[in-house]
CSV table of N, CA and C in Angstrom, one decimal:
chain,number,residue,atom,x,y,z
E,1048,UNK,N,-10.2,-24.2,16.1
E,1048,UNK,CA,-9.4,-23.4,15.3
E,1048,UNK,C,-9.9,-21.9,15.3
E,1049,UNK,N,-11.4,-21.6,15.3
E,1049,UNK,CA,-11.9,-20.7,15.6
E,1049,UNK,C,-10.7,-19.9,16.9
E,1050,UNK,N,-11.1,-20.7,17.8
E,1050,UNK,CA,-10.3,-19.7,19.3
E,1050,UNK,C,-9.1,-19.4,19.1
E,1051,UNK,N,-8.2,-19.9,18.6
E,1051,UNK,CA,-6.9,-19.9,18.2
E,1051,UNK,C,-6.6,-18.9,17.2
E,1052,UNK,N,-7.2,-19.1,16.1
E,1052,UNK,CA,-7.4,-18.0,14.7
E,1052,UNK,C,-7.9,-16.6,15.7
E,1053,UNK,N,-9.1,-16.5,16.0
E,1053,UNK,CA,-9.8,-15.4,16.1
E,1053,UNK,C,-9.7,-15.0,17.7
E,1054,UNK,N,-8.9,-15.3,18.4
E,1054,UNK,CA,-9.2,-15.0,19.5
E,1054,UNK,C,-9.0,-13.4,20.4
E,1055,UNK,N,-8.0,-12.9,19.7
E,1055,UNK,CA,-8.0,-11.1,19.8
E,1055,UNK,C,-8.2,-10.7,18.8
E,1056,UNK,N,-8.1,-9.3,19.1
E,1056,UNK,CA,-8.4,-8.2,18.0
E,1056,UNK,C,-6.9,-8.4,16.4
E,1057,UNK,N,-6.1,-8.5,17.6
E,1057,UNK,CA,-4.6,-8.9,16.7
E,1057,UNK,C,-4.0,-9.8,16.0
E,1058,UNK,N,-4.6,-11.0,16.4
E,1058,UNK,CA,-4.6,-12.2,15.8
E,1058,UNK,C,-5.5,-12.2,15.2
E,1059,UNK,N,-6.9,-12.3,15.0
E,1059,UNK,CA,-7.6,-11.9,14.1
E,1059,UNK,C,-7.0,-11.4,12.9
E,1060,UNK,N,-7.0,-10.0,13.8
E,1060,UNK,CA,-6.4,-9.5,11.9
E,1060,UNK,C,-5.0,-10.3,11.1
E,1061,UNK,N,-4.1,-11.1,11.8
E,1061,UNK,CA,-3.6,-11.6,11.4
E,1061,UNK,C,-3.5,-12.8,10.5
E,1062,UNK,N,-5.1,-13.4,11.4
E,1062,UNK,CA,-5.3,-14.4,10.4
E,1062,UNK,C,-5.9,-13.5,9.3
E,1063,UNK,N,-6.7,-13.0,9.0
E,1063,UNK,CA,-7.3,-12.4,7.9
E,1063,UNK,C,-5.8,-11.8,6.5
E,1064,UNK,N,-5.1,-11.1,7.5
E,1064,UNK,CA,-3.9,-10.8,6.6
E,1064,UNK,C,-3.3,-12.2,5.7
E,1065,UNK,N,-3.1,-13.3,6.9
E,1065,UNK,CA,-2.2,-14.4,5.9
E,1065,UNK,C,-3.9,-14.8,5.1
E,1066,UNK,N,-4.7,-14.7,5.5
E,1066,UNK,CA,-5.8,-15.5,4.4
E,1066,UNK,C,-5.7,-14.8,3.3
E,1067,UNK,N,-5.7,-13.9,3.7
E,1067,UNK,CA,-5.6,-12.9,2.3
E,1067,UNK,C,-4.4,-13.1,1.3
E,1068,UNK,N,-3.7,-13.1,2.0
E,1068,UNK,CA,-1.8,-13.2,1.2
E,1068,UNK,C,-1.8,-14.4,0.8
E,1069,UNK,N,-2.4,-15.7,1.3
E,1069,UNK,CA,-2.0,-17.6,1.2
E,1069,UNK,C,-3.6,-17.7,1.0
E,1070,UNK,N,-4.3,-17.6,0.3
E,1070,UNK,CA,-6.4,-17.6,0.5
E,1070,UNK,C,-5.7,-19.5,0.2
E,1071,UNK,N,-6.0,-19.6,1.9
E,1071,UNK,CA,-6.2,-21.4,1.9
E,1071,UNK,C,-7.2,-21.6,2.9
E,1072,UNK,N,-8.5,-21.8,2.3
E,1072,UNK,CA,-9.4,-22.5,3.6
E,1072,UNK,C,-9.3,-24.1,3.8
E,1073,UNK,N,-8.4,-24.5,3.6
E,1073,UNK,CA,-8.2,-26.2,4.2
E,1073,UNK,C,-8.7,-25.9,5.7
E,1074,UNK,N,-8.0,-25.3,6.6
E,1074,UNK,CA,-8.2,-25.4,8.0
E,1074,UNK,C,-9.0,-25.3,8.6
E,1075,UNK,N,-10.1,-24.3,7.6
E,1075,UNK,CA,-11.6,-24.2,8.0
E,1075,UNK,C,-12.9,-25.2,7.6
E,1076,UNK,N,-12.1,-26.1,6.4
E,1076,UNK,CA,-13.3,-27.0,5.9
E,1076,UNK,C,-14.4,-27.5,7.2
E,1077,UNK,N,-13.8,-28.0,8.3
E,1077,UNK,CA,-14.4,-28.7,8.8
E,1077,UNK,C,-15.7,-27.8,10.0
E,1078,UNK,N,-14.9,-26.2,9.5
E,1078,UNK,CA,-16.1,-25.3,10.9
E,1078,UNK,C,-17.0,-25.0,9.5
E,1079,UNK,N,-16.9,-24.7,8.2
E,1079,UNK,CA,-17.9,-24.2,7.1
E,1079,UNK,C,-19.1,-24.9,7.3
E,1080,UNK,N,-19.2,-25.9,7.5
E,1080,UNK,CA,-20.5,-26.5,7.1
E,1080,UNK,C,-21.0,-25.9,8.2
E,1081,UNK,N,-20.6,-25.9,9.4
E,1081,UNK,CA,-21.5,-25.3,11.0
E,1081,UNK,C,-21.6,-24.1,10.9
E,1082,UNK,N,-20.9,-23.5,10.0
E,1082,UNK,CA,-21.2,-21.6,10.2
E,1082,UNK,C,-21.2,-21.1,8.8
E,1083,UNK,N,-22.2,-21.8,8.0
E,1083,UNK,CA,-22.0,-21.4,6.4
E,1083,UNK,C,-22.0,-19.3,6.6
E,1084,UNK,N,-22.3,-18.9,7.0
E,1084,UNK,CA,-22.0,-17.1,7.2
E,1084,UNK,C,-20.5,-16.9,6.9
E,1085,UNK,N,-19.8,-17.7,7.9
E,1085,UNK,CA,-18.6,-18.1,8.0
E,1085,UNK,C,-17.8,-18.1,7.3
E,1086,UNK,N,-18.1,-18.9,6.1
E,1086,UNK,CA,-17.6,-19.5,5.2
E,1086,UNK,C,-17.7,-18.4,4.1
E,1087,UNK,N,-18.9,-18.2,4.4
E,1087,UNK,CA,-19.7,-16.5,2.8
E,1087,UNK,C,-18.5,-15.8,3.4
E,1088,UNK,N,-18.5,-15.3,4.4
E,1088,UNK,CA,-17.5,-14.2,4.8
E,1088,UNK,C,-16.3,-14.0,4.5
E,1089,UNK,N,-15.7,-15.7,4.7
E,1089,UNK,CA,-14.0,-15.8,4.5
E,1089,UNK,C,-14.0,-15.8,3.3
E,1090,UNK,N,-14.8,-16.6,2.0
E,1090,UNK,CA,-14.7,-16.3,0.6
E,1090,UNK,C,-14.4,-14.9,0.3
E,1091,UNK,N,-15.6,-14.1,0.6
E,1091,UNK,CA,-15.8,-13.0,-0.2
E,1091,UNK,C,-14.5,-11.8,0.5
E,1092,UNK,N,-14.1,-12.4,1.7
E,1092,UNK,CA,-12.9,-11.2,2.1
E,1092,UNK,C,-11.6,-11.9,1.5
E,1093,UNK,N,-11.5,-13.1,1.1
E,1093,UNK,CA,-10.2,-13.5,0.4
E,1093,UNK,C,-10.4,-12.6,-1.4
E,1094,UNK,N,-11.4,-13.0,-1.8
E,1094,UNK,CA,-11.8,-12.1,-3.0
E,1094,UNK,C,-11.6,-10.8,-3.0
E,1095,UNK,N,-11.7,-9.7,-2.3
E,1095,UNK,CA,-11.9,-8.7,-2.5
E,1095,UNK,C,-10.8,-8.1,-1.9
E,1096,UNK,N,-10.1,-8.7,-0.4
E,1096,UNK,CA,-8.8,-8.9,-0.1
E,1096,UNK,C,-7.7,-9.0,-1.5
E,1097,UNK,N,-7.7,-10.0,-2.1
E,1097,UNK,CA,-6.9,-10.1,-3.2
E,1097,UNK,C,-6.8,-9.0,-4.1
E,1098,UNK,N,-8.2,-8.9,-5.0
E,1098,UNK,CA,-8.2,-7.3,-5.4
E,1098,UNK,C,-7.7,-6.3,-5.6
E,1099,UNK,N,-8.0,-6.3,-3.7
E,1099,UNK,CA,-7.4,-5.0,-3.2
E,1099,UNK,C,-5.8,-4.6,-3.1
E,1100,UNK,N,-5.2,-5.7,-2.8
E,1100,UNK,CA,-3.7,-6.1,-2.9
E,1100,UNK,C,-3.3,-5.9,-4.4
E,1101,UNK,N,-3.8,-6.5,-5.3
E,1101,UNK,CA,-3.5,-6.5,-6.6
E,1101,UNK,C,-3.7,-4.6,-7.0
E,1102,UNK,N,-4.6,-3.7,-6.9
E,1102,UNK,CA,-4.7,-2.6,-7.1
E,1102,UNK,C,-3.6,-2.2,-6.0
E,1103,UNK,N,-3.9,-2.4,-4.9
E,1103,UNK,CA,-2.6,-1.5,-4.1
E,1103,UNK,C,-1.2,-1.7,-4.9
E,1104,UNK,N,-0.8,-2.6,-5.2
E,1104,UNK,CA,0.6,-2.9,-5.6
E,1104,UNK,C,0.6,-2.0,-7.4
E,1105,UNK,N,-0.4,-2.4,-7.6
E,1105,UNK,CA,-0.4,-2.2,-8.9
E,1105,UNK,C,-0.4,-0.3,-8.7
E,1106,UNK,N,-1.1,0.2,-7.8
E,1106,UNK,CA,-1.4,1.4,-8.1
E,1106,UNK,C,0.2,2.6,-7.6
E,1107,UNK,N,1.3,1.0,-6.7
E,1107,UNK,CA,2.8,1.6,-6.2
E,1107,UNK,C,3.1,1.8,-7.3
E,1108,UNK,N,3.2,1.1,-8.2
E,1108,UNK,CA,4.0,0.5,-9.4
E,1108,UNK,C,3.6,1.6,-10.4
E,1109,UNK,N,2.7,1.8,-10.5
E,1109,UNK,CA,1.9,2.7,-11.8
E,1109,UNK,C,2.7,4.1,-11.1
E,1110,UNK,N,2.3,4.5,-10.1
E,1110,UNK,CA,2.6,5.8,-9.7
E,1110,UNK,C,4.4,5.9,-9.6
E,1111,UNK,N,5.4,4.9,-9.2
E,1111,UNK,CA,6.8,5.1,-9.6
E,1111,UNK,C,7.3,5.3,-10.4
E,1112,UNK,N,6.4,4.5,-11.5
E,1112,UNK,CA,6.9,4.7,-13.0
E,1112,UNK,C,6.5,6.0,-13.7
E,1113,UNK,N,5.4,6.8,-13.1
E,1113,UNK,CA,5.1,8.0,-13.4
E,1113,UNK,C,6.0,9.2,-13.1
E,1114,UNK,N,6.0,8.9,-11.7
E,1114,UNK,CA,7.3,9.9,-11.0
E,1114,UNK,C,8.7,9.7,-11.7
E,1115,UNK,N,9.1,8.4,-11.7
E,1115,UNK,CA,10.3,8.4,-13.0
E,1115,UNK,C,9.9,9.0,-14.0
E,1116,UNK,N,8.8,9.0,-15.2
E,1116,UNK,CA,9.1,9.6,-16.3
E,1116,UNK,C,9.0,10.6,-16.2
E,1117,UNK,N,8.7,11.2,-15.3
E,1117,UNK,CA,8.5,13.1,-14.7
E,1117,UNK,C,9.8,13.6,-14.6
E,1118,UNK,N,10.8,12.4,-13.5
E,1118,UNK,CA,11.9,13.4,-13.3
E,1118,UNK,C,12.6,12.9,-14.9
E,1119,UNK,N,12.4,12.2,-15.5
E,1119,UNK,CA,13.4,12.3,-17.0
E,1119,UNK,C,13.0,13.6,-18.0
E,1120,UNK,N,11.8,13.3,-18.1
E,1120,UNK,CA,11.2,14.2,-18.6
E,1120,UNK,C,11.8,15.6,-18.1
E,1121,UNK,N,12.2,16.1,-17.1
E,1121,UNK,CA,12.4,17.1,-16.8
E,1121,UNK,C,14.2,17.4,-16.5
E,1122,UNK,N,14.5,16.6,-16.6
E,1122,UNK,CA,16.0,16.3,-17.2
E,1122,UNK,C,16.4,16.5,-18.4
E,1123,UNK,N,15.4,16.0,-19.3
E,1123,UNK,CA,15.4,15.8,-20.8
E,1123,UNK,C,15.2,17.3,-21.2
E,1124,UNK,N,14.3,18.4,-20.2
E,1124,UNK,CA,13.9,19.4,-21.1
E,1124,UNK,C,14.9,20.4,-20.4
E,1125,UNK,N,15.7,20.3,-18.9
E,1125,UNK,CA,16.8,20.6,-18.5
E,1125,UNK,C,18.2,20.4,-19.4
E,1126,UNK,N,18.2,19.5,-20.0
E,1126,UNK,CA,19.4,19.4,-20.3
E,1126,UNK,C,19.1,20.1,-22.1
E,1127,UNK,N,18.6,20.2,-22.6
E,1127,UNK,CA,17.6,21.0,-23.8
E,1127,UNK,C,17.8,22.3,-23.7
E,1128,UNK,N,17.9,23.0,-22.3
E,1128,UNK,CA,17.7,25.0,-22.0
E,1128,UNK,C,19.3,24.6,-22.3
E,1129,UNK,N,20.2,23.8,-21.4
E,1129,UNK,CA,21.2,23.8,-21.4
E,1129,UNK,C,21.8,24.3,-23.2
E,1130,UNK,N,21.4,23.6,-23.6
E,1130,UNK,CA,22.1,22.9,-24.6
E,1130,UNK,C,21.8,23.7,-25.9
E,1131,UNK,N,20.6,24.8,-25.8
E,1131,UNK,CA,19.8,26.0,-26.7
E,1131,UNK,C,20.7,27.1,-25.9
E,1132,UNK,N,21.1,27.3,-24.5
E,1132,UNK,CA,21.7,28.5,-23.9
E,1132,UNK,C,23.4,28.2,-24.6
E,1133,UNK,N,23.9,27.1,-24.8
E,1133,UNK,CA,25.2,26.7,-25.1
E,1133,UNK,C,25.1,27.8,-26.5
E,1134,UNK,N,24.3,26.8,-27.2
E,1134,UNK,CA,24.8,27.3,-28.7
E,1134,UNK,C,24.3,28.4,-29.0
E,1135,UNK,N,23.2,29.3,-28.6
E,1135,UNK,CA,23.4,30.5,-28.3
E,1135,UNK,C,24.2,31.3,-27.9
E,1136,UNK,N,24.7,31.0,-26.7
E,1136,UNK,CA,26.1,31.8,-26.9
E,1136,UNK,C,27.5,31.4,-27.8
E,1137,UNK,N,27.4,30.6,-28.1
E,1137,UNK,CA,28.3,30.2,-29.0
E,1137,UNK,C,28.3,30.8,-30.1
E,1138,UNK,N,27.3,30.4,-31.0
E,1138,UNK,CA,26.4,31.8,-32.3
E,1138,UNK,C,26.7,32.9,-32.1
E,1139,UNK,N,26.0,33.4,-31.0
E,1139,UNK,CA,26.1,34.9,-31.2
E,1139,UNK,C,27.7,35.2,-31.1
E,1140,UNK,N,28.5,34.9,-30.9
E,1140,UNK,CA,30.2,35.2,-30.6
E,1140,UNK,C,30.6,35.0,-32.3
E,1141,UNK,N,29.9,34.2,-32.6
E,1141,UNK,CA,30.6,33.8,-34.2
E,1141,UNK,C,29.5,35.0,-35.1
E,1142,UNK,N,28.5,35.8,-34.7
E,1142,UNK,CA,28.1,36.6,-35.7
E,1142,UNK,C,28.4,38.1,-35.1
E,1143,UNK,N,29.1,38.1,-33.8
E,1143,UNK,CA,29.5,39.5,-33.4
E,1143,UNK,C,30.5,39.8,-34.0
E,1144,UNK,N,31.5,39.1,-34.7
E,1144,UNK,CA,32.5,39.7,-36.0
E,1144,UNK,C,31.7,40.5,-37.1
E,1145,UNK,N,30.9,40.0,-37.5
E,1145,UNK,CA,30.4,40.4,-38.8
E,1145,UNK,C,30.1,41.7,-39.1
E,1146,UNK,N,30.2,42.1,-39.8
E,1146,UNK,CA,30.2,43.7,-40.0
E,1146,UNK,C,28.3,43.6,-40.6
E,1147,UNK,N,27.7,44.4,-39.6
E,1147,UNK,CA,26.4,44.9,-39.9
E,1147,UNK,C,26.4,46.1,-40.6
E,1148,UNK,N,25.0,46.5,-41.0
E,1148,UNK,CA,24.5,47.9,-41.2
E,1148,UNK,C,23.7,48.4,-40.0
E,1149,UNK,N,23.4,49.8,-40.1
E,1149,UNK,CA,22.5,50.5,-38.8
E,1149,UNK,C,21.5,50.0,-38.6
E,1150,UNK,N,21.0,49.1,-39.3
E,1150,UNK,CA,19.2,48.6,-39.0
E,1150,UNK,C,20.0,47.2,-38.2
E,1151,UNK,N,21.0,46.4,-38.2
E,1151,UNK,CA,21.7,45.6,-37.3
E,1151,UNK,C,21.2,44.5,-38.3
E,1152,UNK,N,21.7,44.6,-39.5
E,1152,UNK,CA,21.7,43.4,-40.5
E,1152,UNK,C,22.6,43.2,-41.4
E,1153,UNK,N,23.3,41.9,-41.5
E,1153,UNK,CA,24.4,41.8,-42.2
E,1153,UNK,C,23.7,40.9,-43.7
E,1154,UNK,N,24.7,41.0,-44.8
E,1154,UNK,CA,24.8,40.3,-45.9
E,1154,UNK,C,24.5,39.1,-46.0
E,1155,UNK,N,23.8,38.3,-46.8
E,1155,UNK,CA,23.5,36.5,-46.7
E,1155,UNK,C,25.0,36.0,-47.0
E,1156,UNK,N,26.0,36.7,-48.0
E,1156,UNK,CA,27.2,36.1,-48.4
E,1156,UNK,C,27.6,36.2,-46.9
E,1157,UNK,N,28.0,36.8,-46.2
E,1157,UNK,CA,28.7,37.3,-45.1
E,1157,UNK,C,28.4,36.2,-44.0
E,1158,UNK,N,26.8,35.9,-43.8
E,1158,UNK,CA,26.0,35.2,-42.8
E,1158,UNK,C,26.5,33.4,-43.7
E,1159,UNK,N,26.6,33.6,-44.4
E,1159,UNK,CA,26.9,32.0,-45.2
E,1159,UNK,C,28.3,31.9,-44.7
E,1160,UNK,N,29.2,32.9,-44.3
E,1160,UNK,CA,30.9,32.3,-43.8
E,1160,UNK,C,30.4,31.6,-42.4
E,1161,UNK,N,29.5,32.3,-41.4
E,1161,UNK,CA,29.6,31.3,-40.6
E,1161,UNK,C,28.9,29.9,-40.3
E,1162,UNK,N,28.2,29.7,-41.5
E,1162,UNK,CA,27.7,28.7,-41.7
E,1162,UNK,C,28.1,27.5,-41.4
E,1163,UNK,N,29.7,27.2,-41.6
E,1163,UNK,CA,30.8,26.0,-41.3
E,1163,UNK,C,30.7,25.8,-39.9
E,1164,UNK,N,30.8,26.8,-39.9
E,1164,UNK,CA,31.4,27.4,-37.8
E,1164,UNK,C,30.0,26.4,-37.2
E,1165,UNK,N,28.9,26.9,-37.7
E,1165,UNK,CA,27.7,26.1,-37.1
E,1165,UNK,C,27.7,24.9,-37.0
E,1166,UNK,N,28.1,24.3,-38.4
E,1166,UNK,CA,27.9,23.8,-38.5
E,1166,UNK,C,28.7,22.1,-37.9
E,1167,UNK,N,30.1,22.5,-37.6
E,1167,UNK,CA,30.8,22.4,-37.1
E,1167,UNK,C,30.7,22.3,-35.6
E,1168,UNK,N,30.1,23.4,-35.1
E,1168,UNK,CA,29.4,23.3,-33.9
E,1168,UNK,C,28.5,22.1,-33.1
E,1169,UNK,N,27.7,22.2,-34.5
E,1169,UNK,CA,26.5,21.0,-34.3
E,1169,UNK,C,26.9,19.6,-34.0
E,1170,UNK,N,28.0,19.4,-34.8
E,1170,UNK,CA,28.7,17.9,-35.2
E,1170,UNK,C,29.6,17.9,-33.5
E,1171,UNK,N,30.3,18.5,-33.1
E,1171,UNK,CA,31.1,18.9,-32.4
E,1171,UNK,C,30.2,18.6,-30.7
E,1172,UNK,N,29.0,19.1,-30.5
E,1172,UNK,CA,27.9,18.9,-29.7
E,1172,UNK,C,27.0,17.9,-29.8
E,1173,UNK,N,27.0,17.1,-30.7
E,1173,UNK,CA,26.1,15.9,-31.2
E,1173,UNK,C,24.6,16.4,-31.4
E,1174,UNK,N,24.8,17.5,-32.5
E,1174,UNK,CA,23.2,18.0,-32.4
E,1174,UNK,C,22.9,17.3,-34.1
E,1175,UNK,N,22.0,16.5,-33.6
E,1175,UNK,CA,21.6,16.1,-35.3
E,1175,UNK,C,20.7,17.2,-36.0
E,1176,UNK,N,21.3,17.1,-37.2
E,1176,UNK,CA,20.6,17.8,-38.4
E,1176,UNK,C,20.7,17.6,-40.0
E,1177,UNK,N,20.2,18.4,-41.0
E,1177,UNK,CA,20.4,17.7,-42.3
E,1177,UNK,C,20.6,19.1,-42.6
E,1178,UNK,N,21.8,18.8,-43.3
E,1178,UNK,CA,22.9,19.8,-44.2
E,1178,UNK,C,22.0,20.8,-44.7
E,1179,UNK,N,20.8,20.5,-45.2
E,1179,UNK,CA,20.3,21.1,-46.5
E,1179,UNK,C,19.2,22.4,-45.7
E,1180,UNK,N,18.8,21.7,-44.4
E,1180,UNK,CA,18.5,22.9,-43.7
E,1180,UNK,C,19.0,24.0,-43.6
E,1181,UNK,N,20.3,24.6,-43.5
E,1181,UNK,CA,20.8,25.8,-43.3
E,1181,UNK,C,20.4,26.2,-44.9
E,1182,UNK,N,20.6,25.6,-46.1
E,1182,UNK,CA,20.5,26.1,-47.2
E,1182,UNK,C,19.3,26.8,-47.4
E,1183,UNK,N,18.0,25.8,-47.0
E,1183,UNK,CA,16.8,26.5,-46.2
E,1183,UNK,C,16.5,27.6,-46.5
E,1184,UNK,N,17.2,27.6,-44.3
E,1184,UNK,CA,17.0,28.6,-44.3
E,1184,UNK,C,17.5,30.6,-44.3
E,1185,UNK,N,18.3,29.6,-45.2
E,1185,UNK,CA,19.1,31.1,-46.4
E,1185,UNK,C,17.9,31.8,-47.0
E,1186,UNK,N,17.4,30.7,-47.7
E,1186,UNK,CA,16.4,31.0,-48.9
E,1186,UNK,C,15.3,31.9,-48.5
E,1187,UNK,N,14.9,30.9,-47.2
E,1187,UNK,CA,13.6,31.5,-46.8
E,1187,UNK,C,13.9,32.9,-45.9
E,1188,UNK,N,14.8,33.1,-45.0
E,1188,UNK,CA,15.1,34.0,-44.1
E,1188,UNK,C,15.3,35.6,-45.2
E,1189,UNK,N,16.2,35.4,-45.7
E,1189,UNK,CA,16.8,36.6,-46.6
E,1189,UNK,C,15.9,37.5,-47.5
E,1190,UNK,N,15.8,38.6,-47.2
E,1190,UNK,CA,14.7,39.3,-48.2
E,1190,UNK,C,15.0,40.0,-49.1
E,1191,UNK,N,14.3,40.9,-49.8
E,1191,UNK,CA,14.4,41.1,-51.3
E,1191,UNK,C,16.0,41.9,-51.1
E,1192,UNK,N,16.3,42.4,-50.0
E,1192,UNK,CA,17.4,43.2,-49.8
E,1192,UNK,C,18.6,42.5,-49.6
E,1193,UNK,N,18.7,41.5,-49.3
E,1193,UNK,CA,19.8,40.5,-49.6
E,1193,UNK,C,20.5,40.1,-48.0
E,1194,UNK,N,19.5,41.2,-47.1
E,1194,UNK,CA,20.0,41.2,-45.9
E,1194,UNK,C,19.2,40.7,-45.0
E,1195,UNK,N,20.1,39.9,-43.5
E,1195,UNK,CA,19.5,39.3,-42.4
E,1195,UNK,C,20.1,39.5,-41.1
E,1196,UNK,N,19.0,39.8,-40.2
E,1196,UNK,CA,19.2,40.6,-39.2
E,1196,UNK,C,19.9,39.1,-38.2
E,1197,UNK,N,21.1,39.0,-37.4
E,1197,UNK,CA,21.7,38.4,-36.4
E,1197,UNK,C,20.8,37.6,-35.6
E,1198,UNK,N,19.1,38.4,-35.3
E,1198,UNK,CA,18.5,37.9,-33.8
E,1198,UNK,C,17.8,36.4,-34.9
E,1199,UNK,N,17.3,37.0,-36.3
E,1199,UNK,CA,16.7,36.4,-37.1
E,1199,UNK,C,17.1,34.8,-37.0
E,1200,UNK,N,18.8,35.1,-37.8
E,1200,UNK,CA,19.7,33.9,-38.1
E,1200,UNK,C,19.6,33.2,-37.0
E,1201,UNK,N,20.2,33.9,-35.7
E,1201,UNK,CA,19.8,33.0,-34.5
E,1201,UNK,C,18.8,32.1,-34.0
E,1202,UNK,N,18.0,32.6,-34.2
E,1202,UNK,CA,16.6,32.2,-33.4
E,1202,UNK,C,16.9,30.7,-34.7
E,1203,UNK,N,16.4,30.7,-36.2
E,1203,UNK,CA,16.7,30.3,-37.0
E,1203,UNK,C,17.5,28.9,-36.8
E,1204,UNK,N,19.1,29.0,-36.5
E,1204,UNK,CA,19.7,28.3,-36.0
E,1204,UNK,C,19.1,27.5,-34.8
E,1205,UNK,N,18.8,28.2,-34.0
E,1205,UNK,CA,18.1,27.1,-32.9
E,1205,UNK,C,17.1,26.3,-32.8
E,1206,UNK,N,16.3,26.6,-33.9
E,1206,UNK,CA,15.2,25.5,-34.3
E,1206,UNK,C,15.8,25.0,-34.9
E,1207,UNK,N,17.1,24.6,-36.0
E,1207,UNK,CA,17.3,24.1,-36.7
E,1207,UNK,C,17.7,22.7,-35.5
E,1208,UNK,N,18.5,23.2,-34.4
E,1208,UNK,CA,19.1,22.4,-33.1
E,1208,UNK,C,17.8,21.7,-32.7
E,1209,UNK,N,17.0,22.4,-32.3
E,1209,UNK,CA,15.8,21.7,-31.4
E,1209,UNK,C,15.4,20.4,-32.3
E,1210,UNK,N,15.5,20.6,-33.6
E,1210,UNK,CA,14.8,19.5,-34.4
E,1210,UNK,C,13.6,20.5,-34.7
């Protein structure tokens, strides 16, 4: 079996491959005892053989699933600019009506009409949010002067989107 198994460079490795792939030494029982080396050798290469197989496959596997969550990942934050550039321009069109002052700041009564519009927007786009946020950030945004500047409310608005 020796000559048959091992007799080129090619078959050789062939046997070694299926030992590796099928680790069955039935066929060898009967050369091990005459060439215990033999025997150490085909053990320890079906061992470390296997291993090695097990890490290769495993290391395809690990690394596809990485490359997948990369391209979603990058989908996910692609479709995100999209979707912050949408309602940005959408916003700003609903507060270019409003009647400013020279410093380029309108009234919180004034900024509270388009509050529906937004909000309306959000429902309309599937952007989750909780009602009570814009109430927010009324409170917090608006200063002792009663007034808020457009870029303010915007920006404002878009965190409220991002989550």
């Amino acid at each position: 079996i020796l000559r048959t198994s091992f007799d080129t460079i090619p078959t050789a490795m062939f046997t070694l491959f299926n030992l590796m792939a099928c680790p069955d030494l039935r066929p060898y029982r009967d050369i091990i005892p005459e060439f215990p080396i033999f025997g150490f050798f085909l053990v320890i290469f079906i061992i470390f053989g296997a291993f090695g197989m097990i890490a290769l496959l495993t290391g395809v596997i690990g690394e596809s699933m990485f490359e997948k969550n990369q391209l979603r990942a990058e989908e996910d934050r692609r479709e995100r600019e999209e979707r912050r550039e949408l309602l940005s321009s959408i916003c700003t069109h609903f507060f270019d009506d409003l009647p400013i002052d020279e410093d380029g700041k309108a009234p919180s009564e004034v900024i509270k009409t388009v509050i529906p519009k937004v909000k309306s927007l959000f429902e309309h786009e599937g952007v989750v949010y909780a009602s009570h946020e814009f109430d927010g950030m009324m409170e917090i945004m608006v200063g002792d002067d009663g007034l808020l500047s457009k870029d303010e409310c915007l920006s404002a608005i878009l965190q409220i989107a991002e989550g």
